XYZ file of C-alpha atoms in Angstrom:
383
model
C -2.567 -15.401 -35.313
C 1.107 -15.331 -35.984
C 2.688 -12.455 -37.848
C 6.045 -10.873 -38.542
C 7.490 -7.477 -39.436
C 10.565 -6.883 -41.545
C 13.088 -5.299 -39.214
C 15.951 -6.358 -37.035
C 13.441 -8.580 -35.234
C 10.816 -11.194 -35.841
C 7.618 -10.489 -33.936
C 4.651 -12.768 -33.383
C 1.427 -12.961 -31.398
C 1.009 -16.337 -29.744
C -1.713 -17.720 -27.409
C -0.432 -17.916 -23.849
C -1.468 -21.566 -23.720
C 1.106 -22.315 -26.438
C 4.039 -20.719 -24.620
C 5.273 -23.931 -22.998
C 7.185 -24.846 -26.150
C 9.460 -21.810 -25.745
C 9.756 -21.941 -21.943
C 13.559 -22.277 -22.032
C 14.050 -19.170 -24.198
C 11.425 -17.369 -22.138
C 13.242 -18.166 -18.885
C 16.543 -16.942 -20.333
C 14.865 -13.615 -21.109
C 13.280 -13.408 -17.642
C 16.669 -13.963 -16.005
C 18.203 -11.023 -17.883
C 15.214 -8.669 -18.134
C 15.584 -4.920 -17.920
C 13.185 -4.975 -14.966
C 12.337 -8.362 -13.366
C 8.745 -9.513 -13.054
C 8.296 -12.870 -11.332
C 4.626 -12.979 -12.366
C 5.725 -13.104 -16.021
C 8.283 -15.855 -15.489
C 7.319 -19.206 -17.068
C 6.826 -20.990 -13.745
C 4.267 -18.470 -12.534
C 2.623 -17.493 -15.816
C 2.115 -21.038 -17.109
C 0.573 -22.081 -13.784
C -1.755 -19.049 -13.840
C -2.771 -19.185 -17.497
C -5.450 -21.934 -17.319
C -7.390 -19.979 -14.679
C -6.538 -16.331 -15.258
C -5.268 -16.270 -18.828
C -7.343 -18.651 -20.944
C -8.081 -15.766 -23.349
C -4.632 -14.168 -23.159
C -1.788 -14.174 -25.632
C 1.707 -12.757 -25.772
C 3.674 -10.619 -28.146
C 7.084 -12.226 -28.650
C 10.007 -10.292 -30.074
C 12.781 -12.541 -31.429
C 16.230 -11.637 -32.679
C 17.267 -12.470 -36.224
C 20.708 -13.477 -35.003
C 22.158 -16.951 -34.622
C 21.435 -18.339 -32.117
C 17.956 -16.851 -31.990
C 17.102 -15.040 -28.740
C 13.765 -14.116 -27.248
C 14.112 -10.395 -26.511
C 10.617 -9.333 -25.522
C 7.555 -10.842 -23.831
C 4.388 -8.710 -23.839
C 1.394 -10.687 -22.478
C -2.043 -9.225 -23.091
C -5.668 -9.993 -23.824
C -7.959 -8.506 -26.449
C -10.992 -6.814 -24.887
C -13.500 -6.285 -27.679
C -16.087 -4.362 -25.669
C -14.293 -3.031 -22.602
C -16.458 0.091 -22.707
C -19.696 -1.502 -23.864
C -19.160 -0.329 -27.434
C -17.097 -1.612 -30.333
C -13.803 -0.053 -29.267
C -11.305 -2.900 -28.797
C -8.368 -2.525 -26.426
C -5.210 -4.625 -26.118
C -4.904 -4.897 -22.344
C -1.771 -6.073 -20.556
C -2.268 -9.324 -18.649
C -2.592 -8.992 -14.894
C -4.928 -10.717 -12.432
C -5.650 -10.781 -8.691
C -2.633 -13.015 -8.033
C -0.309 -11.298 -10.518
C -0.238 -7.621 -9.485
C 2.514 -6.290 -11.780
C 2.328 -5.646 -15.517
C 5.888 -4.758 -16.515
C 6.705 -6.664 -19.733
C 9.952 -8.610 -19.981
C 12.465 -6.836 -22.227
C 16.090 -7.856 -22.727
C 18.274 -5.378 -20.870
C 20.596 -4.922 -23.842
C 17.800 -4.343 -26.378
C 15.278 -2.202 -24.497
C 13.983 0.573 -26.764
C 14.290 -1.271 -30.099
C 12.339 -4.226 -28.706
C 9.558 -2.017 -27.307
C 9.448 -0.204 -30.630
C 9.259 -3.456 -32.594
C 6.301 -4.642 -30.510
C 4.368 -1.380 -30.918
C 5.087 -1.401 -34.660
C 3.830 -4.967 -34.907
C 0.601 -4.088 -33.103
C 0.117 -1.115 -35.430
C 0.494 -3.257 -38.563
C -1.280 -6.403 -37.355
C -4.626 -7.007 -39.044
C -6.551 -8.086 -35.931
C -4.786 -6.614 -32.891
C -6.441 -3.484 -31.403
C -4.641 -0.195 -31.961
C -5.450 1.056 -28.467
C -3.332 -0.378 -25.672
C -3.818 -0.392 -21.887
C -0.930 -1.456 -19.659
C -2.098 -2.006 -16.055
C 0.111 -1.931 -12.959
C 3.256 -0.626 -14.629
C 5.864 1.611 -12.955
C 5.683 5.302 -13.808
C 9.449 5.778 -13.400
C 12.581 3.765 -14.043
C 14.408 2.387 -17.064
C 11.417 0.588 -18.617
C 9.018 3.534 -18.189
C 11.558 5.983 -19.617
C 12.140 3.785 -22.672
C 8.411 3.369 -23.261
C 7.923 7.145 -23.133
C 10.682 7.744 -25.659
C 9.318 5.112 -28.053
C 5.778 6.550 -27.845
C 7.104 10.075 -28.447
C 9.111 9.012 -31.522
C 6.022 7.365 -32.986
C 3.915 10.467 -32.466
C 1.748 8.563 -30.013
C 0.321 9.589 -26.674
C -0.534 8.085 -23.319
C -2.705 8.840 -20.326
C -2.366 7.606 -16.764
C -5.121 6.118 -14.646
C -5.124 4.688 -11.134
C -1.750 6.055 -10.033
C -0.920 4.714 -6.588
C 2.041 3.992 -4.334
C 2.700 0.725 -2.568
C 5.296 0.040 0.061
C 8.740 -0.896 -1.206
C 11.855 -2.072 0.595
C 14.911 -0.519 -1.081
C 17.506 -0.105 1.680
C 20.542 0.810 -0.391
C 23.462 0.927 2.026
C 21.197 1.363 5.060
C 20.663 -2.330 5.776
C 21.989 -2.583 9.316
C 19.852 0.225 10.788
C 16.914 0.162 8.375
C 14.246 -1.160 10.743
C 15.388 0.954 13.658
C 15.137 4.028 11.458
C 11.770 3.066 9.993
C 9.946 2.078 13.185
C 9.678 4.602 15.986
C 10.807 3.759 19.497
C 7.287 3.563 20.917
C 6.158 1.202 18.161
C 9.227 -1.016 18.585
C 8.534 -1.223 22.305
C 4.914 -2.232 21.678
C 5.974 -4.913 19.183
C 8.474 -6.337 21.687
C 5.739 -6.419 24.322
C 3.374 -8.249 21.960
C 6.064 -10.735 21.003
C 6.795 -11.453 24.654
C 3.105 -12.073 25.315
C 2.983 -14.464 22.373
C 5.907 -16.304 23.928
C 3.935 -16.634 27.144
C 1.402 -18.757 25.267
C 3.962 -21.362 24.199
C 7.292 -21.804 22.457
C 7.476 -18.971 19.910
C 9.565 -19.753 16.825
C 9.999 -18.255 13.386
C 11.151 -20.326 10.404
C 11.756 -19.612 6.737
C 12.336 -22.341 4.172
C 13.056 -22.639 0.475
C 13.213 -26.440 0.412
C 10.411 -27.924 -1.659
C 8.784 -30.303 0.836
C 8.936 -27.732 3.638
C 7.522 -25.051 1.358
C 4.583 -27.250 0.405
C 3.770 -27.885 4.070
C 4.026 -24.154 4.667
C 1.695 -23.408 1.749
C -0.854 -25.780 3.304
C -0.574 -23.775 6.527
C -1.084 -20.585 4.505
C -4.297 -22.005 3.017
C -5.629 -22.964 6.451
C -4.809 -19.554 7.931
C -6.447 -17.717 5.029
C -9.597 -19.834 5.183
C -9.890 -19.174 8.909
C -9.997 -15.393 8.469
C -12.141 -12.807 6.739
C -11.449 -14.277 3.294
C -12.881 -17.571 4.460
C -15.975 -15.813 5.777
C -16.337 -13.944 2.486
C -15.889 -17.132 0.468
C -12.773 -15.832 -1.316
C -10.064 -17.862 0.422
C -7.687 -19.644 -1.953
C -8.196 -22.965 -0.154
C -11.885 -22.954 -0.991
C -11.380 -22.500 -4.736
C -9.838 -25.588 -6.228
C -8.631 -23.842 -9.384
C -6.945 -21.010 -7.497
C -5.456 -23.408 -4.952
C -3.898 -25.381 -7.792
C -2.441 -22.216 -9.344
C -0.749 -21.273 -6.078
C 0.531 -24.760 -5.391
C 1.940 -25.231 -8.898
C 3.483 -21.776 -9.158
C 5.127 -21.877 -5.748
C 6.370 -25.451 -6.236
C 7.950 -24.650 -9.594
C 9.479 -21.398 -8.362
C 10.831 -23.163 -5.280
C 12.570 -25.685 -7.505
C 14.376 -22.771 -9.150
C 15.296 -21.163 -5.812
C 12.755 -18.361 -6.304
C 10.203 -18.965 -3.555
C 10.334 -19.181 0.220
C 7.652 -19.353 2.893
C 8.142 -17.933 6.369
C 5.994 -19.030 9.298
C 5.522 -17.962 12.891
C 4.675 -20.739 15.355
C 3.340 -20.977 18.859
C 4.456 -24.449 19.859
C 3.779 -26.455 16.692
C 0.869 -24.316 15.510
C 1.456 -21.893 12.621
C -0.149 -18.553 13.428
C 1.184 -16.559 10.450
C 2.666 -17.279 7.030
C 4.236 -15.118 4.316
C 5.070 -16.298 0.794
C 8.068 -14.491 -0.717
C 8.916 -14.757 -4.416
C 12.087 -13.685 -6.176
C 13.351 -12.865 -9.658
C 16.846 -11.533 -10.145
C 17.615 -8.910 -7.520
C 13.949 -8.225 -6.706
C 11.712 -9.963 -4.167
C 7.948 -9.833 -3.772
C 6.246 -10.163 -0.393
C 3.417 -11.812 -2.250
C 0.900 -13.273 0.182
C 0.360 -13.141 3.937
C -2.144 -14.852 6.228
C -2.451 -15.040 9.995
C -4.646 -16.561 12.668
C -7.122 -13.874 13.689
C -7.479 -15.418 17.147
C -4.008 -14.011 17.880
C -4.708 -10.625 16.292
C -4.084 -8.650 19.490
C -0.445 -9.766 19.310
C 0.013 -8.647 15.672
C 1.343 -12.003 14.399
C 1.446 -10.807 10.794
C 3.554 -7.793 11.717
C 5.805 -9.936 13.909
C 6.498 -12.296 11.022
C 6.930 -9.414 8.588
C 9.656 -8.069 10.873
C 11.452 -11.408 10.606
C 11.027 -11.543 6.821
C 12.262 -7.957 6.475
C 15.347 -8.775 8.523
C 15.997 -11.783 6.286
C 15.662 -9.660 3.142
C 17.954 -6.992 4.564
C 20.534 -9.666 5.283
C 20.537 -10.867 1.659
C 22.894 -8.602 -0.307
C 21.542 -10.116 -3.533
C 18.153 -8.479 -2.945
C 18.201 -4.840 -4.064
C 14.528 -4.207 -3.454
C 11.335 -5.951 -2.371
C 7.819 -5.116 -3.541
C 5.160 -5.420 -0.835
C 2.341 -6.159 -3.346
C 0.195 -4.316 -0.778
C -2.583 -1.790 -1.219
C -1.706 1.870 -0.974
C -1.505 3.142 2.628
C -1.540 -0.392 3.988
C -1.616 -0.143 7.799
C 0.647 -3.130 8.409
C 3.607 -2.527 6.115
C 3.659 1.166 5.253
C 5.274 2.149 8.549
C 7.952 -0.533 8.159
C 8.990 -0.275 4.482
C 9.536 3.407 3.860
C 10.238 3.522 0.100
C 7.415 3.558 -2.467
C 6.802 1.914 -5.824
C 4.610 4.211 -7.936
C 2.391 2.315 -10.361
C -0.292 3.338 -12.833
C -2.364 2.014 -15.712
C -1.218 3.479 -19.045
C -3.692 3.986 -21.895
C -1.603 4.302 -25.063
C -2.283 5.596 -28.555
C 0.332 3.980 -30.770
C 0.709 6.758 -33.359
C -0.518 10.174 -34.461
C -3.708 8.772 -35.957
C -7.043 8.390 -34.160
C -6.682 11.305 -31.766
C -10.451 11.590 -31.407
C -10.774 7.849 -30.717
C -8.056 8.092 -28.046
C -9.879 10.995 -26.397
C -13.086 8.942 -26.404
C -11.283 5.931 -24.926
C -9.806 8.126 -22.188
C -13.214 9.529 -21.286
C -14.795 6.066 -21.260
C -11.963 4.653 -19.132
C -12.394 7.461 -16.598
C -16.167 6.872 -16.475
C -15.677 3.127 -16.106
C -13.394 3.590 -13.109
C -15.783 6.061 -11.482
C -18.607 3.526 -11.834
C -16.470 0.737 -10.363
C -15.520 2.896 -7.364
C -19.170 3.737 -6.815
C -20.189 0.082 -6.949
C -17.493 -0.851 -4.437
C -18.583 1.911 -2.071
C -22.192 0.758 -2.314
C -21.174 -2.848 -1.652
C -19.243 -1.800 1.478
C -22.236 0.203 2.650
C -24.583 -2.748 2.167
C -22.216 -5.034 4.103
C -22.246 -2.643 7.047
């Protein structure tokens, strides 16, 4: 499944399972990417691939210089019958634990690398000519470059599922950020809840990036998640051995590189909330949170999020932090006031197949309407 194009680059399509052999070059790219994506770093992606990416591959764009550099990483899977008919789509690789689909592109080779990958897909004998990129930003350097490349090729794109999730991007407003974001009445209520938590025992908050401490904290996270609604629904990570292994491996490997921390809130020696924070370059991800629902009236998750936010604000190396939360999330939206706008991009690579692109757009819209209807029905049945 390997192929090349004659250009300033060498481009290939490689199974994700075979990416371990180029992990060093891959990590070098991730460390200097135009826009960081921790979920596409080797430590996270290689841990996730056996469970969430067994059918995935990656487009790799290499320089022809000496030494050779990896300049682009475009993970995807081929969906032969996404719409129930023979209309294959090359879909960017995301999954429930990897909620961002921005490919890794060398910051000094942005547009040419994106163009080389799209040209390779166009000329490849077996890769679909329709592309869907889920969970990608609609604005910023990468999105602007993608738009320009598509326009030059005579292609087109259509957005689906546009949504905004909470983002922490304080700029120069680090010292007063939380005071500005949270109203006086809400701050007073949070202080009252924290005091009442302290009445139950010694209240402490701790954040660690040391490997052994992080692993103990991840165990606490599993226990907290299994004790809540996810445990009751049978979707807690602790209760799925394959998913538990993904989380443990990814967090351990990222911790070893200084890219993962776990914060916990304790009453005496009992963890009542945990937040896993990941990092790549100047971006952090508030990836996973769990709390003990028996303490829900004291808002332990919010209390710990306040501590984590203060820690992020105090780190000048962090320019922004992605909440990884649903749109309009009740816990974090009132605290992190900036927004990351994401969408799924359906892309036609060139001027050909306009009618096929229109059909794909209509089928994608219908598919999403059906999924929303099924989810609404499932919620109704549960009630």
